[in-house]
Coordinates of C-alpha atoms in Angstrom, one line a residue:
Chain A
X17 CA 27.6 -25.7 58.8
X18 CA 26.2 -22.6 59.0
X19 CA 29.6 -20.7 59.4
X20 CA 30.3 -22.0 56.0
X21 CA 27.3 -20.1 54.3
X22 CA 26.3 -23.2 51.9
X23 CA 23.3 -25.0 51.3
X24 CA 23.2 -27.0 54.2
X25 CA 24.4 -23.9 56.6
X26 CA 21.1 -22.6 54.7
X27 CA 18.8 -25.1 55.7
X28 CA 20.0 -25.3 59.3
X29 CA 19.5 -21.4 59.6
X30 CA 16.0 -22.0 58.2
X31 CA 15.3 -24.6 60.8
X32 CA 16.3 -23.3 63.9
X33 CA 15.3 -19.7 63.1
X34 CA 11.7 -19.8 64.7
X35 CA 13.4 -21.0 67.4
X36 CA 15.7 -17.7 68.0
X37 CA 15.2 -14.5 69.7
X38 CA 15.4 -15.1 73.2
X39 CA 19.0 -14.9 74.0
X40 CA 20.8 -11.4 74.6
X41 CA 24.4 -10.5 73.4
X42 CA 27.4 -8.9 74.8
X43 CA 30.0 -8.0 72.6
X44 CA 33.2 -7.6 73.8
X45 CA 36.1 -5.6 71.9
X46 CA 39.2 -3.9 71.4
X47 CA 42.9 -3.8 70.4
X48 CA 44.8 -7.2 70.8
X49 CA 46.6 -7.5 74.3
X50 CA 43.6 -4.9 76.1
X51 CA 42.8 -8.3 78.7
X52 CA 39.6 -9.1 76.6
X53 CA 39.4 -12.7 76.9
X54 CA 40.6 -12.3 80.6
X55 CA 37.4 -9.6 80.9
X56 CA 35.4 -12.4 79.1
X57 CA 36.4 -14.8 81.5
X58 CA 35.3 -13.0 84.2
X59 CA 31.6 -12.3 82.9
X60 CA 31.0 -16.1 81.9
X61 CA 31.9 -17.2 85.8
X62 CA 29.6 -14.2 86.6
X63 CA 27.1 -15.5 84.4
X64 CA 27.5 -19.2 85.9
X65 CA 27.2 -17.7 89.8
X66 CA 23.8 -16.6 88.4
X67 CA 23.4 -20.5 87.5
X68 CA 22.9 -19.3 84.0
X69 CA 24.2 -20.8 80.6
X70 CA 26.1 -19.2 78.3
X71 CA 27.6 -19.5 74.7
X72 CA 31.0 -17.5 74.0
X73 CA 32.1 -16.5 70.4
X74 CA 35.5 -15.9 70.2
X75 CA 36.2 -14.1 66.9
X76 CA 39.7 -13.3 65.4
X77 CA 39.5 -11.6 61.4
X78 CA 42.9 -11.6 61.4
X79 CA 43.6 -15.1 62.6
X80 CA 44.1 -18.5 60.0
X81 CA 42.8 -20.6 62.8
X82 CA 38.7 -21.4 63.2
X83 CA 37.3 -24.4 64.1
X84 CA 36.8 -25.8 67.6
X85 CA 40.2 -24.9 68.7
X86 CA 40.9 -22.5 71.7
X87 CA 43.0 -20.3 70.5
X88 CA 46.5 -18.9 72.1
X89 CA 44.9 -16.0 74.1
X90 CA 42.1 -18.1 75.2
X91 CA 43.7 -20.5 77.1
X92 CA 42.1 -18.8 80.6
X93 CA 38.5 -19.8 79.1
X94 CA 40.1 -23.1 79.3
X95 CA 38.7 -22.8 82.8
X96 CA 35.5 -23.2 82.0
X97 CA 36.2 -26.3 79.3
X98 CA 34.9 -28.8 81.3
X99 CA 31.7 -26.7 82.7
X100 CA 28.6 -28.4 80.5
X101 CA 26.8 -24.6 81.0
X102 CA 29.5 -23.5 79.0
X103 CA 29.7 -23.7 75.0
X104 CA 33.0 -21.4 73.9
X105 CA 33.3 -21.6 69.6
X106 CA 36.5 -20.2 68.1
X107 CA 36.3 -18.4 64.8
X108 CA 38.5 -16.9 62.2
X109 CA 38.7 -16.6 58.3
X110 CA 41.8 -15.9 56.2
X111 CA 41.2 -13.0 54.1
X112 CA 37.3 -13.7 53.7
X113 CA 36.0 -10.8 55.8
X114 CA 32.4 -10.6 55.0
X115 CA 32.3 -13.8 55.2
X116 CA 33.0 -13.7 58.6
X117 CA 30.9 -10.2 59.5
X118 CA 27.9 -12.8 58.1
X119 CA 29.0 -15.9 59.4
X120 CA 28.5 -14.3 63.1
X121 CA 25.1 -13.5 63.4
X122 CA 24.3 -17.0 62.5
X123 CA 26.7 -18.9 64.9
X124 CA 24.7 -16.5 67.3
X125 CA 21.5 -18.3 66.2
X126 CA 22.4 -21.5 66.8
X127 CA 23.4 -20.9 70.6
X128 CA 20.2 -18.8 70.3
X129 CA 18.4 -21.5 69.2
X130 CA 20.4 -23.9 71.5
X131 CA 18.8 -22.0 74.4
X132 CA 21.7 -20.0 75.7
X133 CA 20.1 -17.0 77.4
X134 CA 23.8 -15.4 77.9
X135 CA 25.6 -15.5 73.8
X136 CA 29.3 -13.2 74.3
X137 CA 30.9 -12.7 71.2
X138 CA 34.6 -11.6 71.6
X139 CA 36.3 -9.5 68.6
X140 CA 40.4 -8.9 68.5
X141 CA 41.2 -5.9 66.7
X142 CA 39.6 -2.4 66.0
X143 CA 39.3 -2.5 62.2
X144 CA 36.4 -1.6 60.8
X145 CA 35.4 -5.3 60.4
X146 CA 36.0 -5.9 64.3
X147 CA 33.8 -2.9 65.0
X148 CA 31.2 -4.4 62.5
X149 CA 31.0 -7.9 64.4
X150 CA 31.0 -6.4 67.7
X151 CA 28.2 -3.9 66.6
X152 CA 26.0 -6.9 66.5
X153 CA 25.2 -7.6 70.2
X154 CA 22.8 -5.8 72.5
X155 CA 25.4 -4.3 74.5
X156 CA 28.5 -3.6 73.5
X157 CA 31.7 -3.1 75.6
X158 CA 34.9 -1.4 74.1
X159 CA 37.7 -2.5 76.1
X160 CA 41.0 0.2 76.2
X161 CA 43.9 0.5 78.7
X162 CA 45.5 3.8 79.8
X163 CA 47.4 4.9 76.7
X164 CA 45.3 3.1 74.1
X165 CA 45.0 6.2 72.1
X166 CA 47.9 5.7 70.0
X167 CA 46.8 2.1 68.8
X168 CA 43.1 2.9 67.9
X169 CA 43.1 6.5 66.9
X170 CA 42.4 5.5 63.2
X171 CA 39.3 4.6 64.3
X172 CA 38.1 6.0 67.7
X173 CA 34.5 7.3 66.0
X174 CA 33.9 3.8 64.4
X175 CA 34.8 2.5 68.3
X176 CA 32.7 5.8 69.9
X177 CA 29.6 4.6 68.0
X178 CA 29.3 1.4 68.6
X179 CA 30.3 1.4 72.5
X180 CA 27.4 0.9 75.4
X181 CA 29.9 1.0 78.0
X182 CA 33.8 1.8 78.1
X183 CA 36.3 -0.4 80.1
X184 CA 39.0 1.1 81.0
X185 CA 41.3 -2.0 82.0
X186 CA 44.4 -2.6 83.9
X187 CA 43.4 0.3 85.7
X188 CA 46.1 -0.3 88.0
X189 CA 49.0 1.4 85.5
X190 CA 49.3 4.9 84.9
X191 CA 47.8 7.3 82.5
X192 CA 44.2 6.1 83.7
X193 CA 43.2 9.4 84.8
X194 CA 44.1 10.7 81.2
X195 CA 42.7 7.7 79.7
X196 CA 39.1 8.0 81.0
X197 CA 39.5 12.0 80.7
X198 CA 40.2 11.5 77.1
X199 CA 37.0 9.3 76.9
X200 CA 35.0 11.9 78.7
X201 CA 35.8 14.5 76.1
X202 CA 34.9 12.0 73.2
X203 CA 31.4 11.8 74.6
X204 CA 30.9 14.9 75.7
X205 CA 31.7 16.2 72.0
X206 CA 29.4 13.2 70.4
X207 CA 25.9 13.1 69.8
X208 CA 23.7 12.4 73.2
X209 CA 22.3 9.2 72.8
X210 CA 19.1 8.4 75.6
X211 CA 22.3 6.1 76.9
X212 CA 25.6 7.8 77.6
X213 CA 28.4 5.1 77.6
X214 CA 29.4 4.9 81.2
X215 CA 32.9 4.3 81.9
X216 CA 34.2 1.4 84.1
X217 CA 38.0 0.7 85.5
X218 CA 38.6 -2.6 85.8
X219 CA 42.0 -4.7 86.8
X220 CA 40.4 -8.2 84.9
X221 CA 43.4 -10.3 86.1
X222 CA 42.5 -9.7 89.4
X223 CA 38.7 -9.5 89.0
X224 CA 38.4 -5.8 90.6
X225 CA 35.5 -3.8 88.4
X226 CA 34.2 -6.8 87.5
X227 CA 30.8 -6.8 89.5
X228 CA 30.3 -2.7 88.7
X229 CA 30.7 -4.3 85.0
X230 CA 28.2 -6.7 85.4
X231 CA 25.8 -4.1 87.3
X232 CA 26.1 -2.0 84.1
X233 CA 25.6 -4.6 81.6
X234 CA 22.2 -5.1 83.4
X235 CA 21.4 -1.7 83.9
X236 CA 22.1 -1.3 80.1
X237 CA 19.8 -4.4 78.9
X238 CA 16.8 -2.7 81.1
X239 CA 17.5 0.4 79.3
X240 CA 17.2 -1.1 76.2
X241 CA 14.2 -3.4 77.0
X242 CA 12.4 0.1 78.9
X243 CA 12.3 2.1 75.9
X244 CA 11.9 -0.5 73.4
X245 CA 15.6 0.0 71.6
X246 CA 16.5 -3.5 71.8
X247 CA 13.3 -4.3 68.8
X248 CA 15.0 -0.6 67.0
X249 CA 18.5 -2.3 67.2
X250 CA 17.6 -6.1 66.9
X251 CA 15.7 -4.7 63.1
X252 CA 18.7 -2.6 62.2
X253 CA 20.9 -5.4 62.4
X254 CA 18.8 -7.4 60.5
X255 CA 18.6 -4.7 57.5
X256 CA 22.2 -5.1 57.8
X257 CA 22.3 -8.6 57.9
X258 CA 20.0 -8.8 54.4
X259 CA 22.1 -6.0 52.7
X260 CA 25.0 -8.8 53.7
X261 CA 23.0 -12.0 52.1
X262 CA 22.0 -9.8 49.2
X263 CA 25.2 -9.1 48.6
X264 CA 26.6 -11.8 48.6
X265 CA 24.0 -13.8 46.1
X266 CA 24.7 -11.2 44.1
X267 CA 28.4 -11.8 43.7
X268 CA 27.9 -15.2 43.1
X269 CA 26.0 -14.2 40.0
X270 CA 28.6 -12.5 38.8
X271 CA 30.9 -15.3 39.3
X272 CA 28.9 -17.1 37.6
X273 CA 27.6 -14.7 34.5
X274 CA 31.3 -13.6 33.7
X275 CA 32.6 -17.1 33.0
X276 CA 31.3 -19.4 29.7
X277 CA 30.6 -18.9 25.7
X278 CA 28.2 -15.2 26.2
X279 CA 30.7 -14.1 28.1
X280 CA 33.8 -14.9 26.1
X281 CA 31.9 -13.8 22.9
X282 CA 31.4 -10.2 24.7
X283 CA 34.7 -10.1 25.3
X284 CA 35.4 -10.8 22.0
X285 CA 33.2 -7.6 20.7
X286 CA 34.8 -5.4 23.2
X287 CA 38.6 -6.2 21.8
X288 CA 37.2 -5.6 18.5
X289 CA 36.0 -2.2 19.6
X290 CA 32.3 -3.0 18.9
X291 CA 30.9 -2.2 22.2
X292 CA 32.3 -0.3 25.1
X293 CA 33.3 -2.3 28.7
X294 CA 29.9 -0.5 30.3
X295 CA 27.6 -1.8 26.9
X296 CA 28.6 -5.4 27.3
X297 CA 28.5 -5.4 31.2
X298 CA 24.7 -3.8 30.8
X299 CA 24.2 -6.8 28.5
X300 CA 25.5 -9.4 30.7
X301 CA 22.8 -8.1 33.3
X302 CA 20.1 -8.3 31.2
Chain B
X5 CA 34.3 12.2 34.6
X6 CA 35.9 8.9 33.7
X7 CA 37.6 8.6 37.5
X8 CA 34.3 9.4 39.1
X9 CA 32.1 7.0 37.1
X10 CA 28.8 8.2 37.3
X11 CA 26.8 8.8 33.7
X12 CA 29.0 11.3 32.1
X13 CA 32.0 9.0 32.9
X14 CA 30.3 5.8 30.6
X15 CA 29.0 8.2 28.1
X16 CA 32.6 9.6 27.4
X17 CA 34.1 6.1 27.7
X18 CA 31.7 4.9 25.1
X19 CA 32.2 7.9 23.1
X20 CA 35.8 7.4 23.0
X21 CA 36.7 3.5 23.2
X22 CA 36.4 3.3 19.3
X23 CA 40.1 5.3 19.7
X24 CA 42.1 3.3 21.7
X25 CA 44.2 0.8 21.7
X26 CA 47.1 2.3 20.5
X27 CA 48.8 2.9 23.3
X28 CA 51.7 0.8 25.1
X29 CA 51.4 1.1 28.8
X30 CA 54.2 0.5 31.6
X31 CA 53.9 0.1 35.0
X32 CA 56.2 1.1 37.7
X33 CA 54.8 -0.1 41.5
X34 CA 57.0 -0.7 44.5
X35 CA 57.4 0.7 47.9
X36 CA 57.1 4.3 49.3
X37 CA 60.4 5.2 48.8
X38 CA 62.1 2.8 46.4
X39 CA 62.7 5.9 43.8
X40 CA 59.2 5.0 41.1
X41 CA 58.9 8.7 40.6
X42 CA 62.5 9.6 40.6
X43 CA 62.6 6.1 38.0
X44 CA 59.2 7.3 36.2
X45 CA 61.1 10.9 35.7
X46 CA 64.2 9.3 33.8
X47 CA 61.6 6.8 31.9
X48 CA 59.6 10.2 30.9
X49 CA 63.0 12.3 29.9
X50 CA 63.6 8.9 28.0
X51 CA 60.2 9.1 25.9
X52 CA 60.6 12.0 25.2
X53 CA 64.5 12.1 23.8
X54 CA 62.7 9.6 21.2
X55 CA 60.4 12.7 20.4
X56 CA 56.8 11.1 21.7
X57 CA 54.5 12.0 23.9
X58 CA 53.7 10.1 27.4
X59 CA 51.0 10.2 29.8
X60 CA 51.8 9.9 33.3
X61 CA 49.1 8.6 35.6
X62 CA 50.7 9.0 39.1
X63 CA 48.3 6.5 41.4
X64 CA 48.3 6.4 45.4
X65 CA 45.8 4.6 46.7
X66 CA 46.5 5.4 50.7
X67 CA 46.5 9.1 49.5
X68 CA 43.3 11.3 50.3
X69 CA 44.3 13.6 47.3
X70 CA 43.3 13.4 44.2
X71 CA 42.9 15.7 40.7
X72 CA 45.4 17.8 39.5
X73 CA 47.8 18.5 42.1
X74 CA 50.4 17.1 42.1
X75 CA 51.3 14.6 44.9
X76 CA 53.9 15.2 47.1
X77 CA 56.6 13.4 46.0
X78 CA 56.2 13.5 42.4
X79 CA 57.8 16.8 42.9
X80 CA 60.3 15.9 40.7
X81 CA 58.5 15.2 37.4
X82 CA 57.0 19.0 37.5
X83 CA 60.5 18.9 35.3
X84 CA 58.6 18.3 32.8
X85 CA 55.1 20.3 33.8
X86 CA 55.4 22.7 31.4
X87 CA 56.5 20.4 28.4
X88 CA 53.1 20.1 26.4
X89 CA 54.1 16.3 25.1
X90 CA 53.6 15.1 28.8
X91 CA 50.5 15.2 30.6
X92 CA 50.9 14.3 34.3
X93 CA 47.4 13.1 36.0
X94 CA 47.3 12.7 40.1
X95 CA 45.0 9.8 41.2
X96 CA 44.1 8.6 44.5
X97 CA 40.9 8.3 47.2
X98 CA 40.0 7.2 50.5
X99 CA 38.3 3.9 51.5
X100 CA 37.3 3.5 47.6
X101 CA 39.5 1.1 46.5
X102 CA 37.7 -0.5 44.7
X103 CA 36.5 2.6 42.4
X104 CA 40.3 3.6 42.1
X105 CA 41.1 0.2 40.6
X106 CA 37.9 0.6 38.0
X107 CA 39.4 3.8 37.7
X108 CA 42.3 3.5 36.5
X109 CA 41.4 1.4 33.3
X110 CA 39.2 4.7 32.7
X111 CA 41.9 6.7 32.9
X112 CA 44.5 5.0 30.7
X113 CA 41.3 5.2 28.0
X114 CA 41.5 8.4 28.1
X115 CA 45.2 8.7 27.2
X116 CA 45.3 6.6 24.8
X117 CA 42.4 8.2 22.7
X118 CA 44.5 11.2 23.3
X119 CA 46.6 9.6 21.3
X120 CA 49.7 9.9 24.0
X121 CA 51.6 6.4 22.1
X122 CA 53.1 5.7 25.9
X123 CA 51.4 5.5 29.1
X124 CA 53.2 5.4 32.3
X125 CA 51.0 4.0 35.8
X126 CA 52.9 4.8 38.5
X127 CA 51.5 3.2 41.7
X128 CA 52.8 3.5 45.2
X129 CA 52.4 0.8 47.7
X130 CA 52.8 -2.9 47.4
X131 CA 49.2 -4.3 49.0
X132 CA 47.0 -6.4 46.9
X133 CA 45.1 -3.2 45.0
X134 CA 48.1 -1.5 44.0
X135 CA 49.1 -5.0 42.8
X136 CA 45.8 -5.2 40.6
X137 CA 46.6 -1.3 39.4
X138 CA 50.1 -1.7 38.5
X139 CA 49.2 -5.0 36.6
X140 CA 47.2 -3.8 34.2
X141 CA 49.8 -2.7 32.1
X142 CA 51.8 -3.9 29.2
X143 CA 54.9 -4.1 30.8
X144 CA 54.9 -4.2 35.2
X145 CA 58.5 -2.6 36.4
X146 CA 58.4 -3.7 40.1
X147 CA 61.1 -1.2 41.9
X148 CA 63.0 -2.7 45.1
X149 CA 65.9 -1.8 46.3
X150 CA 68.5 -3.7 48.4
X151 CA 67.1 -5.2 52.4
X152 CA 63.9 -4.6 50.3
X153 CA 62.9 -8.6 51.3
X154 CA 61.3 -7.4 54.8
X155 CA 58.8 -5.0 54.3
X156 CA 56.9 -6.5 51.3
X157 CA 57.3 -9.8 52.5
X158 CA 53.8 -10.4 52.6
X159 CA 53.4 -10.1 49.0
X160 CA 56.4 -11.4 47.7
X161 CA 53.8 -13.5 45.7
X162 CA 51.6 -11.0 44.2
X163 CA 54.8 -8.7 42.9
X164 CA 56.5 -11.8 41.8
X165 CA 53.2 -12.5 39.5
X166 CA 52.9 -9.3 38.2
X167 CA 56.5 -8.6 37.8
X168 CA 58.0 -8.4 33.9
X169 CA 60.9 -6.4 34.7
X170 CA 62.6 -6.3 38.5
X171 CA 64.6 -3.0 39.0
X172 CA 67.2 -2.9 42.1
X173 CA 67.3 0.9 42.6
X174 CA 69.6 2.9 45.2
X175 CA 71.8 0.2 43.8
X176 CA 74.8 2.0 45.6
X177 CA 73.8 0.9 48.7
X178 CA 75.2 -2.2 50.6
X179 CA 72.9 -5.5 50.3
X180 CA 72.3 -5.3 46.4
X181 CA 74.2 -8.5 45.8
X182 CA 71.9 -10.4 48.5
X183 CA 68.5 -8.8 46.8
X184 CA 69.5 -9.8 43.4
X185 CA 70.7 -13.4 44.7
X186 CA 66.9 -13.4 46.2
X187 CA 64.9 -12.4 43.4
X188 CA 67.3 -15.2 40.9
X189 CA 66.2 -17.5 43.5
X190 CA 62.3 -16.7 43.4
X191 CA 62.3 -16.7 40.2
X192 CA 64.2 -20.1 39.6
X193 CA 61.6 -21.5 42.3
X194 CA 58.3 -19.7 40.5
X195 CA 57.0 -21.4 37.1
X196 CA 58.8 -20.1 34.1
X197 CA 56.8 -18.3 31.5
X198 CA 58.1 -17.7 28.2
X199 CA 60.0 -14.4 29.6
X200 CA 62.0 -14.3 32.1
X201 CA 61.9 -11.4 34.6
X202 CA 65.2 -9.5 33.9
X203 CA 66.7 -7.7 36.7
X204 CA 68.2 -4.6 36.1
X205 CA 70.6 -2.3 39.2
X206 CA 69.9 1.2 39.1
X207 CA 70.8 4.4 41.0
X208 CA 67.8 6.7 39.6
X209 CA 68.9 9.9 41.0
X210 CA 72.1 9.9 39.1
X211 CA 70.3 8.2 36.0
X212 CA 72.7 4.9 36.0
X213 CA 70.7 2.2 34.6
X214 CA 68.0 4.0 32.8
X215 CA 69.1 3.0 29.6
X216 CA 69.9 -0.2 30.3
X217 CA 65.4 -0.1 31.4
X218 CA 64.6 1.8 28.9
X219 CA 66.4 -1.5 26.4
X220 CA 64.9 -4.2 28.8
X221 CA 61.5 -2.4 28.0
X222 CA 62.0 -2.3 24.5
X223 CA 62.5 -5.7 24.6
X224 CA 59.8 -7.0 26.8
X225 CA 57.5 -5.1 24.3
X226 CA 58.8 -6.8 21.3
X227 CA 58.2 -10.2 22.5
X228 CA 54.9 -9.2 23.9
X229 CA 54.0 -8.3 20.2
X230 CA 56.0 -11.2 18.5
X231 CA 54.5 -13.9 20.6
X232 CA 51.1 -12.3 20.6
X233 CA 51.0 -12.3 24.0
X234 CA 49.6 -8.8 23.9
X235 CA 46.4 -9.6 22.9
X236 CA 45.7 -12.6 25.6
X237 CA 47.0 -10.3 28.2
X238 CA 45.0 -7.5 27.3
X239 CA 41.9 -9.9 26.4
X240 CA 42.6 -11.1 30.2
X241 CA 42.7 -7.3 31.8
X242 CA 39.1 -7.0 29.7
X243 CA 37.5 -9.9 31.6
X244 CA 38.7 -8.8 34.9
X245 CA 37.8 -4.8 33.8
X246 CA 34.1 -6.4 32.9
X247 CA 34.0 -8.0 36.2
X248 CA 34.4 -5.4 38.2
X249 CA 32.3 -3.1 36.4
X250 CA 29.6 -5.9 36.4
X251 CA 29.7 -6.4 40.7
X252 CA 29.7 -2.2 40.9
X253 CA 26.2 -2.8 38.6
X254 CA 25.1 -5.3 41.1
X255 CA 26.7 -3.6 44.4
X256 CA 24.2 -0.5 43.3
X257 CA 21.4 -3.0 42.5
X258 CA 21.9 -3.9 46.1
X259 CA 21.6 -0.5 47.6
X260 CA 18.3 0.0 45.0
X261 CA 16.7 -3.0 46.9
X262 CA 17.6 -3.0 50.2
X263 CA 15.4 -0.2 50.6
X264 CA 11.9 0.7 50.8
X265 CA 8.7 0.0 51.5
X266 CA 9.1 -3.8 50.3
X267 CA 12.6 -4.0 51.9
X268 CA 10.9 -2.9 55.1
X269 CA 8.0 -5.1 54.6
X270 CA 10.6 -8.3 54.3
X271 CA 12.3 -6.9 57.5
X272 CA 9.2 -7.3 59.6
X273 CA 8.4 -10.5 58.3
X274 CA 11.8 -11.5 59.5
X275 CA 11.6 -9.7 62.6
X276 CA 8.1 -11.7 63.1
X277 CA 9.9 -15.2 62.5
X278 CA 7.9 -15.6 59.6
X279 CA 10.7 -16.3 57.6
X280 CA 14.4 -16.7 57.5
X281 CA 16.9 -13.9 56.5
X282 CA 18.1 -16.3 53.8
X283 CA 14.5 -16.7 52.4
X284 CA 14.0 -13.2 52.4
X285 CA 17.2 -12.5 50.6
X286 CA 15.7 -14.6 48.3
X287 CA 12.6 -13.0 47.3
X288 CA 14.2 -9.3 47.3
X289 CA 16.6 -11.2 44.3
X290 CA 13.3 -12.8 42.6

């Protein structure tokens, strides 16, 4: 329901929202093929050893396919299918991008709500929409492998911005040195944040990196909690998150005001040259 | 002023709408390197052989660069630069799409008050926005040329929509007699308006075929006028050109609102679970 964004999605939003605030995010991203969902994998059984529960978002913008269905790369969450401490939700949208970038935050809030202390949301791609849907967890991990440069560089600032901690996976191939020398330099010529990104190697199909991971992902949500930046972030997204629902009110009013009579009559007046395009769409708005 | 739509843009659009409609407008999308320019330069030579005057707007929306300087590969029509019955204008911009598509309409305004009786809007690419550009002309030439099938495959639809006239350029090239087997058969399998896409062969760079356009155009135009098609078309462009001007009113009422002492106010209130992001959308609109 409240994927869908109508009045009933609405509601549900509006009853469970008092409910909300106690879970913490991880977002995990990156370029398709970077071992995400195998990296995902890993930090739910993590988060089980610790016998907590956890909901996983599994988010692909590029994908026809939402709904309840695993989908192909997520087969190794499978694992977990079965675990009751374990709620995984596939979602995806065809060509209906900010509907997904607002459809996350409240599929968050349900497993929020739900009582999920642990909510990872997993994003395929790098786009800017990816980067958008990642940037709304507490921490964020951007996941690359040695040589990644090539398949991100369009958009290695939007990736450098949004990343708490870099994972540098399949550590075991070459060009890793390069790889997490190339990351170095990105940092080093960004603006110092209180948090500098650290940067993990991890080999996720085998499970090696994945405790330091873990370590860090904790070290990061102290960090945040210490100096009060989780509130700072938690109210940015929000202001984002309003622009979003704004927005998209507004587009349904003019969906709505450039259809019927007044508007065909306006139309009329322009073809006849009596009012300019800007005139009649100042008078539709008023 | 009219490209960048600020103030001075709608005041010389309003000062000027009262002169326009005159103008007959082709446009010529397909791409990167199917030949529009070299096509557009024969089409101009054409135009002007019948004495008249054309104004060229040459549009790339994946290009950075925009003004007066000519793009790179519309090298060719500086044949006619100095030639004071053709005006050639450059448009392009990055991540703006949107404002390029309002644009354009702007643009072609501008021409035709000029009183330039044939407009030419060249558009590179074959995505959805320089769909929505090349169609808001008169008459849509949509340029392939032979194997063209697998890289616009994705929007075989949207050019098969827009398309009046199909040109097969580089038609000395092997695989002509495949592409124009393929367009017959889309266009057997799409509904059948009142005018049927003709499909011309070309070689542009030697000039074989341009007549045989410059006839089909002809043409196309006459029955546009005879069946008064024209006017629904152009009526149609109107309602879509109000509509976007109408969501650009409404995108900036968005960034007016979302910001600010209130805004800030409604965040906390959020932030405080006093009351849903949906609710609080709500009272910014009221």
């Amino acid at each position: 329901m409240v994927e869908q964004g109508g009045a009933d999605g609405r509601a549900a939003v509006a009853g469970l929202f008092s409910h909300t605030g106690a879970a913490y995010t991880v977002g995990i991203t990156g370029a398709p093929g970077a071992g995400k969902s195998t990296l995902t994998d890993a930090l739910i059984a993590r988060i089980r050893r610790e016998g907590a529960e956890v909901g996983v978002l599994a988010i692909d913008p590029t994908s026809p396919f939402s709904g309840g269905a695993i989908l192909g790369d997520r087969v190794r969450m499978q694992d977990h299918a079965t675990d009751p401490g374990v709620f995984i939700r596939s979602m995806a949208t065809r060509g209906h991008l900010g509907g997904l970038a607002l459809a996350t935050p409240q599929a968050q809030r349900v497993l929020d709500a739900a009582a999920f202390p642990w909510i990872l949301v997993e994003t395929v791609g790098v786009g800017q929409v990816e980067v958008e849907i990642a940037g709304t967890a507490d921490t964020t991990i951007v996941v690359v492998t040695p040589g990644w440069g090539d398949s991100v560089q369009a958009n290695k600032a939007g990736l450098l911005e949004i990343a708490d901690v870099f994972v540098v996976n399949k550590s075991d191939r070459p060009g890793v040195a390069e790889t997490v020398r190339d990351l170095e330099m990105m940092l080093e010529l960004s603006v110092r944040h209180p948090w500098r990104p650290p940067i993990i190697e991890t080999i996720a199909t085998s499970g090696e990196g994945a405790d330091e991971l873990w370590g860090v992902i904790g070290e990061h949500r102290a960090h945040l909690y210490r100096s009060g930046e989780v509130e700072v972030r938690r109210a940015a997204r929000l202001r984002e998150e309003l622009r979003m629902i704004v927005a998209a009110m507004l587009r349904a009013q003019v969906e709505d005001r450039c259809r019927g009579e007044e508007f065909e009559a306006l139309v009329r007046r322009v073809e006849g040259r009596e009012i300019d395009p800007y005139a009649a769409a100042d008078e539709l708005l008023r």
